Every structure is written in structure tokens, then in C-alpha cells.
Amino acid sequence: TNQSLPHDDSLDNSLALLREGYLFIENRVKRYESDIFEARVLGKNVICMRGEEAAEVFYDPEKFQRKGTAPKRVQETLFGKNAIQTMDGEAHLHRKLLFMSLLTPSNQQQLAKLTRVHWECALERWENAERIVLFEEAKNILTNVVCQWAGVPLADSEITDRANDFISMIYAFGKVGPEHWQGRRARNRAEVWIRGVIDNVRTGKLQSEKGTALYEMAFFKQPDGTQLDTQMAAVELINVLRPIVANATFITFAALALYQYRDEKEKLETGTSDDMERFIHEVRRFYPFGPFVGAKVRNDFTWNNFQFKKGTVVFLDMYGTNHDPRLWEKPNEFKPSRFKDWNGSLYNFIPHGGGDPAKGHRCPGEGVTLEVMKATLEFLVKRINYDIPNQDLNYSLDEMPTLPKSGFEMSNIRRR
Ligand code: HEM
């Protein structure tokens, strides 16, 4: 072990990590009064750290690599095997450009527009429904939206099953037992499905339009000029589809925030687009989604007198950094106006990771998330009125990922 670091004496913290969830790192940061400490997780020494400076170090590609970091349980549910999340160097940057080229501002607008259209369609159904569950509606709508946008054929009868599989993949990585295995089966089904679609595009059985995510993934050329094999192309196309559906989680938390902080909702009713944006930023800062991100030390280095030995796994606490009291005044208060003073740093507000997405592993989908959320928030605030029936809106910080238990039920929905 690293003598200069406080370390957790437990034989292994894997269970504590699952039990304490989002607060695992923060609890120990408080206990050791140190933003960096060492623990044993899944039989390995792991350095855990949080904060803006820690994020800056973590996103230095000279210091860290991803190869060999993501455990099987994560690759076989959330990411897919050998996907972009596990790549390094030039090969990573080359593949990342493909993702960036699919998630441009104009494509963000297109996705937002489709999202708006689908919420309006849903409203016709909702007006006659006794109650709806927002999370369920959002995951189905976003699955429909993303497939339409990407050029992936999807029959109406398939929507719910495909949506459930995307959600299962996302909700499996931090779980043990049935929920975890459900995620693995969901991934297998999705990969079979998307491999078939890619094959059909490559053989000309299915027409695909240049510029769509489907076409660009199917015909993407690696630096050596070869195409991705069908499996890899499917994994990476799923890496575009699934996380857009993941916005269902933030949408549910946004609705919860509208309910929990009524005065903020009232401000939005007459507010500007900037107010909407600040509210969404605060939802992404305040509520738990991505807990932490992992990488391996690439070469020995020393930082703040701590030694980082080649091959050591390091966790950067995203949730903890977003609640770091040195960065956020009263971090456990929901206050969108705090973003009026935000300095825009690439390392202090990191629900999607840190750094420049084109140069490292930060999420390329932050712009899409913002635009899809904005379209949705406008709809929830300005287009409809609704009641919130009695339900269990609690969410647990010791499950990763988490969600309000009821999924946010709404009733008596009517147009404004
Ligand atoms: C990576 C969060 C939405 C595509 C990531 C990472 C985080 C994250 C934390 C890892 C950063 C790292 O490894 O250092 C989120 C959250 C989202 C979201 C909270 C909200 C729903 C999206 C969307 C897309 C997307 C909408 C695309 C359509 C990706 C891809 C990566 C990634 C491809 C891998 C990037 C790489 O390894 O270079 N995301 N994301 N995400 N995200 Fe997102």
C-alpha cells in the first residue's frame, strides 16, 4: 500500500462500496479529512479522490489510461466490450471524433425537436389516462426519438421492450443478483438486434442515409482503413442510442425538482431560456446519476506528495465533486441561480466527466442532454398542468444508479 495516503483498513471495501453507493468516497473523505485515500475494492488497491484539482489530474492522458480498467461487470452491461470507454491515445481520439461528429449542435437541435413532437403526441394519450409514470413515458419516447434520429428501424410494437433493455443495461452496473443479470441479457438482446441492422445496411438490404448515426457507424473507417467488425459497430451504435434514453433518469429528477422546489418552478413559468439551462445544470449537479469514474495510472508520478504507481486503479468521485463545499456553497441545497456565478471550468462541474470531450474521455453527449432536457422541461412547465398523486418519491443514495421509487406518477394532466 501507499504509505503516504490514508487507507481504509477493511480487508475489502467492495461490499461497502455497494452498500454506501454514491457516498462511499465522500464518507471516507470526511472520515480521513483527506480528499484522497486508498481502499481495497474487488481485491485491488484503489486510490479514491475528489475535487477540481483531482479531476484535472485524472483527465491528463499522460498520467492515466483506460485500458484494463473497466471491470467485466461494467463492460458486459453498460459499455459493451472493448468500446470507446476502454480505448487510449490516437485510436481513442480517432473514434471519439466520430461520436463528436454525430452529436453536433445541429443534431442536438434535431433531437430536441423530435423530443418536443413526441411529448405533444403523448399528451393526447395522457389527457385520457388516469395516471402516467413519467420515467416510463420518457424512456419509451426517447427510444422512439433516438431510433428515428439515428435511422434505426423500430416498430411501434417493439418500443417498450427495446426501451426496457436500454434501461436495464444502465441500471445493472452497480447491482448484484437478478438485476445485474437482467442487464447482461438486455445487452445481448440489443447487440443481436443492432448487429442485424448494421449487417442489413452493409449488404444494402436496408437503405440508410449518409449522416445518420446508423450509416456513419456502419461505414466508419478505423485509422488503418478497415471497417469496424459488426459486433464493434453495434456496440458503438448502442453507445449513441442508450445514453440518450438514459436522459429519462434526469427527466424524472427534473420533475421531482419542480415538485420539491415550487418557487423554482414558478420562476421558470415566466423565465428565460437561460433560467431553464441553469435549472437543468442544477438538476445534473444535485441529483445522483454517475457516481464515479475509473482509470489506471499510466506511468509512475507524484501529485501533492502522493505517489501514484503504474497500474493502480484510481476513482474520481463525480458525485462528490459536484457536492464539494469548496466549489459549491451549501452543496446540498437546490439552487439553480448558483450557475449565474459559475466559472465554466471543465473540472468542477462533472456529471459527464471532466476535461475537453474531444481530447479525452469526457462525455460527448452533454450538449444533447442539455437540449433534450430543455425541450422536456419547457413542455412540463409551460405546456401542461398536472396533479401529483400520493406516491413514494424517495430515492436511495446507496443504489447506483438510483431513481425516485415511483418513477414520478402524474394524474389529471391537461393542456395549459
Ligand atoms: C461517457 C455521463 C448522456 C455518450 C460518459 C461519461 C460520463 C457520462 C460520466 C464518462 C466520462 C469518462 O469516462 O471520463 C453521461 C450522463 C448522461 C450522458 C450523466 C445523461 C443522460 C450521453 C449522451 C450520449 C453519451 C446523450 C450520446 C448520445 C457517451 C459516450 C461516452 C460517454 C460515447 C464515452 C466517451 C469516451 O470514452 O471517450 N458519459 N452521459 N452520453 N458518454 Fe455520456
PDB file of N, CA, C and O and ligand atoms in Angstrom, residues 59 66 84-85 92 96 99 103 239-240 243-244 246-247 250 289 293 318 351-353 360-365 368-369, ligand 1:
ATOM      1  N   TYR A  59      -7.861  13.684 -15.643  1.00  0.00           N
ATOM      2  CA  TYR A  59      -8.104  13.801 -17.082  1.00  0.00           C
ATOM      3  C   TYR A  59      -6.854  14.165 -17.880  1.00  0.00           C
ATOM      4  O   TYR A  59      -6.951  14.570 -19.039  1.00  0.00           O
ATOM      5  N   ARG A  66      -7.181   4.099 -19.847  1.00  0.00           N
ATOM      6  CA  ARG A  66      -8.425   3.372 -19.576  1.00  0.00           C
ATOM      7  C   ARG A  66      -8.281   1.879 -19.803  1.00  0.00           C
ATOM      8  O   ARG A  66      -9.027   1.085 -19.237  1.00  0.00           O
ATOM      9  N   ILE A  84     -15.372   2.371 -26.824  1.00  0.00           N
ATOM     10  CA  ILE A  84     -14.610   3.629 -26.745  1.00  0.00           C
ATOM     11  C   ILE A  84     -14.163   3.962 -25.311  1.00  0.00           C
ATOM     12  O   ILE A  84     -13.077   4.491 -25.116  1.00  0.00           O
ATOM     13  N   GLN A  85     -14.982   3.590 -24.341  1.00  0.00           N
ATOM     14  CA  GLN A  85     -14.661   3.903 -22.947  1.00  0.00           C
ATOM     15  C   GLN A  85     -13.357   3.239 -22.478  1.00  0.00           C
ATOM     16  O   GLN A  85     -12.767   3.644 -21.501  1.00  0.00           O
ATOM     17  N   HIS A  92      -8.234   6.187 -29.615  1.00  0.00           N
ATOM     18  CA  HIS A  92      -9.383   6.727 -28.891  1.00  0.00           C
ATOM     19  C   HIS A  92      -9.852   8.044 -29.514  1.00  0.00           C
ATOM     20  O   HIS A  92     -11.041   8.228 -29.783  1.00  0.00           O
ATOM     21  N   LYS A  96     -13.335   8.953 -31.099  1.00  0.00           N
ATOM     22  CA  LYS A  96     -14.110   9.985 -30.404  1.00  0.00           C
ATOM     23  C   LYS A  96     -14.631  11.029 -31.386  1.00  0.00           C
ATOM     24  O   LYS A  96     -15.753  11.534 -31.240  1.00  0.00           O
ATOM     25  N   PHE A  99     -17.955  10.121 -32.693  1.00  0.00           N
ATOM     26  CA  PHE A  99     -19.060  10.458 -31.776  1.00  0.00           C
ATOM     27  C   PHE A  99     -19.341  11.962 -31.794  1.00  0.00           C
ATOM     28  O   PHE A  99     -20.487  12.392 -31.851  1.00  0.00           O
ATOM     29  N   LEU A 103     -22.879  14.262 -32.753  1.00  0.00           N
ATOM     30  CA  LEU A 103     -23.584  14.951 -31.656  1.00  0.00           C
ATOM     31  C   LEU A 103     -23.381  16.458 -31.730  1.00  0.00           C
ATOM     32  O   LEU A 103     -23.295  17.145 -30.720  1.00  0.00           O
ATOM     33  N   ASN A 239     -23.754   2.726 -28.009  1.00  0.00           N
ATOM     34  CA  ASN A 239     -23.184   3.790 -27.176  1.00  0.00           C
ATOM     35  C   ASN A 239     -23.687   5.179 -27.553  1.00  0.00           C
ATOM     36  O   ASN A 239     -23.393   6.161 -26.869  1.00  0.00           O
ATOM     37  N   VAL A 240     -24.410   5.275 -28.663  1.00  0.00           N
ATOM     38  CA  VAL A 240     -25.080   6.532 -29.008  1.00  0.00           C
ATOM     39  C   VAL A 240     -26.560   6.455 -28.589  1.00  0.00           C
ATOM     40  O   VAL A 240     -27.120   7.416 -28.057  1.00  0.00           O
ATOM     41  N   PRO A 243     -27.371   6.055 -24.158  1.00  0.00           N
ATOM     42  CA  PRO A 243     -27.268   7.209 -23.242  1.00  0.00           C
ATOM     43  C   PRO A 243     -28.294   8.313 -23.527  1.00  0.00           C
ATOM     44  O   PRO A 243     -28.572   9.115 -22.642  1.00  0.00           O
ATOM     45  N   ILE A 244     -28.828   8.351 -24.731  1.00  0.00           N
ATOM     46  CA  ILE A 244     -29.892   9.340 -24.971  1.00  0.00           C
ATOM     47  C   ILE A 244     -31.145   8.896 -24.202  1.00  0.00           C
ATOM     48  O   ILE A 244     -31.834   9.709 -23.569  1.00  0.00           O
ATOM     49  N   ALA A 246     -30.993   7.273 -21.539  1.00  0.00           N
ATOM     50  CA  ALA A 246     -30.649   7.494 -20.124  1.00  0.00           C
ATOM     51  C   ALA A 246     -31.150   8.842 -19.613  1.00  0.00           C
ATOM     52  O   ALA A 246     -31.301   9.039 -18.397  1.00  0.00           O
ATOM     53  N   ASN A 247     -31.411   9.763 -20.516  1.00  0.00           N
ATOM     54  CA  ASN A 247     -31.951  11.048 -20.082  1.00  0.00           C
ATOM     55  C   ASN A 247     -33.287  10.913 -19.353  1.00  0.00           C
ATOM     56  O   ASN A 247     -33.703  11.827 -18.648  1.00  0.00           O
ATOM     57  N   PHE A 250     -32.643  11.730 -15.739  1.00  0.00           N
ATOM     58  CA  PHE A 250     -32.563  13.163 -15.407  1.00  0.00           C
ATOM     59  C   PHE A 250     -33.933  13.840 -15.533  1.00  0.00           C
ATOM     60  O   PHE A 250     -34.258  14.768 -14.796  1.00  0.00           O
ATOM     61  N   PHE A 289     -26.469  10.566 -10.392  1.00  0.00           N
ATOM     62  CA  PHE A 289     -26.579   9.684 -11.559  1.00  0.00           C
ATOM     63  C   PHE A 289     -25.255   8.938 -11.723  1.00  0.00           C
ATOM     64  O   PHE A 289     -25.082   7.843 -11.221  1.00  0.00           O
ATOM     65  N   VAL A 293     -15.819   7.685 -11.740  1.00  0.00           N
ATOM     66  CA  VAL A 293     -15.275   7.131 -12.969  1.00  0.00           C
ATOM     67  C   VAL A 293     -13.869   6.625 -12.653  1.00  0.00           C
ATOM     68  O   VAL A 293     -13.194   7.166 -11.775  1.00  0.00           O
ATOM     69  N   MET A 318     -17.315  11.733  -8.994  1.00  0.00           N
ATOM     70  CA  MET A 318     -18.070  12.773  -9.724  1.00  0.00           C
ATOM     71  C   MET A 318     -19.151  13.364  -8.820  1.00  0.00           C
ATOM     72  O   MET A 318     -19.311  14.575  -8.730  1.00  0.00           O
ATOM     73  N   PRO A 351     -20.844  16.114 -13.936  1.00  0.00           N
ATOM     74  CA  PRO A 351     -21.780  14.987 -14.054  1.00  0.00           C
ATOM     75  C   PRO A 351     -21.496  14.138 -15.294  1.00  0.00           C
ATOM     76  O   PRO A 351     -21.874  12.974 -15.344  1.00  0.00           O
ATOM     77  N   HIS A 352     -20.836  14.724 -16.294  1.00  0.00           N
ATOM     78  CA  HIS A 352     -20.496  13.992 -17.517  1.00  0.00           C
ATOM     79  C   HIS A 352     -18.989  13.786 -17.623  1.00  0.00           C
ATOM     80  O   HIS A 352     -18.459  13.624 -18.713  1.00  0.00           O
ATOM     81  N   GLY A 353     -18.287  13.812 -16.512  1.00  0.00           N
ATOM     82  CA  GLY A 353     -16.835  13.717 -16.546  1.00  0.00           C
ATOM     83  C   GLY A 353     -16.210  15.085 -16.762  1.00  0.00           C
ATOM     84  O   GLY A 353     -16.926  16.087 -16.900  1.00  0.00           O
ATOM     85  N   GLY A 360     -10.335  13.915 -24.570  1.00  0.00           N
ATOM     86  CA  GLY A 360     -10.247  12.883 -23.547  1.00  0.00           C
ATOM     87  C   GLY A 360     -11.545  12.110 -23.474  1.00  0.00           C
ATOM     88  O   GLY A 360     -12.289  12.031 -24.455  1.00  0.00           O
ATOM     89  N   HIS A 361     -11.831  11.573 -22.296  1.00  0.00           N
ATOM     90  CA  HIS A 361     -12.987  10.685 -22.181  1.00  0.00           C
ATOM     91  C   HIS A 361     -14.272  11.376 -21.744  1.00  0.00           C
ATOM     92  O   HIS A 361     -15.295  10.722 -21.565  1.00  0.00           O
ATOM     93  N   ARG A 362     -14.240  12.686 -21.518  1.00  0.00           N
ATOM     94  CA  ARG A 362     -15.491  13.343 -21.124  1.00  0.00           C
ATOM     95  C   ARG A 362     -16.597  12.996 -22.113  1.00  0.00           C
ATOM     96  O   ARG A 362     -16.355  12.854 -23.316  1.00  0.00           O
ATOM     97  N   CYS A 363     -17.807  12.901 -21.591  1.00  0.00           N
ATOM     98  CA  CYS A 363     -18.985  12.533 -22.374  1.00  0.00           C
ATOM     99  C   CYS A 363     -19.172  13.462 -23.578  1.00  0.00           C
ATOM    100  O   CYS A 363     -19.160  14.680 -23.434  1.00  0.00           O
ATOM    101  N   PRO A 364     -19.378  12.903 -24.762  1.00  0.00           N
ATOM    102  CA  PRO A 364     -19.664  13.737 -25.930  1.00  0.00           C
ATOM    103  C   PRO A 364     -21.146  14.142 -26.008  1.00  0.00           C
ATOM    104  O   PRO A 364     -21.537  14.895 -26.889  1.00  0.00           O
ATOM    105  N   GLY A 365     -21.952  13.642 -25.054  1.00  0.00           N
ATOM    106  CA  GLY A 365     -23.400  13.818 -25.155  1.00  0.00           C
ATOM    107  C   GLY A 365     -23.971  14.885 -24.235  1.00  0.00           C
ATOM    108  O   GLY A 365     -25.184  14.946 -24.019  1.00  0.00           O
ATOM    109  N   VAL A 368     -26.347  17.248 -26.142  1.00  0.00           N
ATOM    110  CA  VAL A 368     -27.614  16.566 -26.442  1.00  0.00           C
ATOM    111  C   VAL A 368     -28.469  16.501 -25.183  1.00  0.00           C
ATOM    112  O   VAL A 368     -29.676  16.788 -25.210  1.00  0.00           O
ATOM    113  N   THR A 369     -27.842  16.147 -24.097  1.00  0.00           N
ATOM    114  CA  THR A 369     -28.562  16.043 -22.823  1.00  0.00           C
ATOM    115  C   THR A 369     -29.240  17.368 -22.493  1.00  0.00           C
ATOM    116  O   THR A 369     -30.426  17.413 -22.161  1.00  0.00           O
TER     117      THR A 369
HETATM  118  C1  HEM B   1     -19.064   8.975 -21.430  1.00  0.00           C
HETATM  119  C2  HEM B   1     -22.294  10.760 -18.314  1.00  0.00           C
HETATM  120  C3  HEM B   1     -25.514  11.266 -21.867  1.00  0.00           C
HETATM  121  C4  HEM B   1     -22.373   9.265 -24.936  1.00  0.00           C
HETATM  122  C5  HEM B   1     -19.672   9.454 -20.300  1.00  0.00           C
HETATM  123  C6  HEM B   1     -19.033   9.521 -19.017  1.00  0.00           C
HETATM  124  C7  HEM B   1     -19.935  10.027 -18.150  1.00  0.00           C
HETATM  125  C8  HEM B   1     -21.135  10.278 -18.870  1.00  0.00           C
HETATM  126  C9  HEM B   1     -19.717  10.266 -16.666  1.00  0.00           C
HETATM  127  C10 HEM B   1     -17.628   9.014 -18.693  1.00  0.00           C
HETATM  128  C11 HEM B   1     -16.576  10.057 -18.671  1.00  0.00           C
HETATM  129  C12 HEM B   1     -15.222   9.410 -18.518  1.00  0.00           C
HETATM  130  O1  HEM B   1     -15.047   8.208 -18.809  1.00  0.00           O
HETATM  131  O2  HEM B   1     -14.272  10.094 -18.102  1.00  0.00           O
HETATM  132  C13 HEM B   1     -23.472  10.966 -19.002  1.00  0.00           C
HETATM  133  C14 HEM B   1     -24.701  11.366 -18.390  1.00  0.00           C
HETATM  134  C15 HEM B   1     -25.619  11.487 -19.377  1.00  0.00           C
HETATM  135  C16 HEM B   1     -24.953  11.174 -20.618  1.00  0.00           C
HETATM  136  C17 HEM B   1     -24.907  11.600 -16.898  1.00  0.00           C
HETATM  137  C18 HEM B   1     -27.050  11.877 -19.209  1.00  0.00           C
HETATM  138  C19 HEM B   1     -28.016  11.146 -19.618  1.00  0.00           C
HETATM  139  C20 HEM B   1     -24.894  10.885 -23.018  1.00  0.00           C
HETATM  140  C21 HEM B   1     -25.445  11.047 -24.330  1.00  0.00           C
HETATM  141  C22 HEM B   1     -24.554  10.471 -25.191  1.00  0.00           C
HETATM  142  C23 HEM B   1     -23.446   9.969 -24.421  1.00  0.00           C
HETATM  143  C24 HEM B   1     -26.763  11.731 -24.639  1.00  0.00           C
HETATM  144  C25 HEM B   1     -24.599  10.317 -26.677  1.00  0.00           C
HETATM  145  C26 HEM B   1     -25.610  10.234 -27.407  1.00  0.00           C
HETATM  146  C27 HEM B   1     -21.243   8.950 -24.231  1.00  0.00           C
HETATM  147  C28 HEM B   1     -20.075   8.266 -24.799  1.00  0.00           C
HETATM  148  C29 HEM B   1     -19.111   8.203 -23.778  1.00  0.00           C
HETATM  149  C30 HEM B   1     -19.713   8.839 -22.613  1.00  0.00           C
HETATM  150  C31 HEM B   1     -19.935   7.739 -26.213  1.00  0.00           C
HETATM  151  C32 HEM B   1     -17.704   7.609 -23.861  1.00  0.00           C
HETATM  152  C33 HEM B   1     -16.716   8.710 -24.178  1.00  0.00           C
HETATM  153  C34 HEM B   1     -15.268   8.266 -24.179  1.00  0.00           C
HETATM  154  O3  HEM B   1     -14.928   7.256 -23.555  1.00  0.00           O
HETATM  155  O4  HEM B   1     -14.455   8.957 -24.817  1.00  0.00           O
HETATM  156  N1  HEM B   1     -20.952   9.936 -20.194  1.00  0.00           N
HETATM  157  N2  HEM B   1     -23.652  10.842 -20.337  1.00  0.00           N
HETATM  158  N3  HEM B   1     -23.675  10.254 -23.118  1.00  0.00           N
HETATM  159  N4  HEM B   1     -20.985   9.280 -22.925  1.00  0.00           N
HETATM  160 FE1  HEM B   1     -22.279  10.161 -21.677  1.00  0.00          FE
END
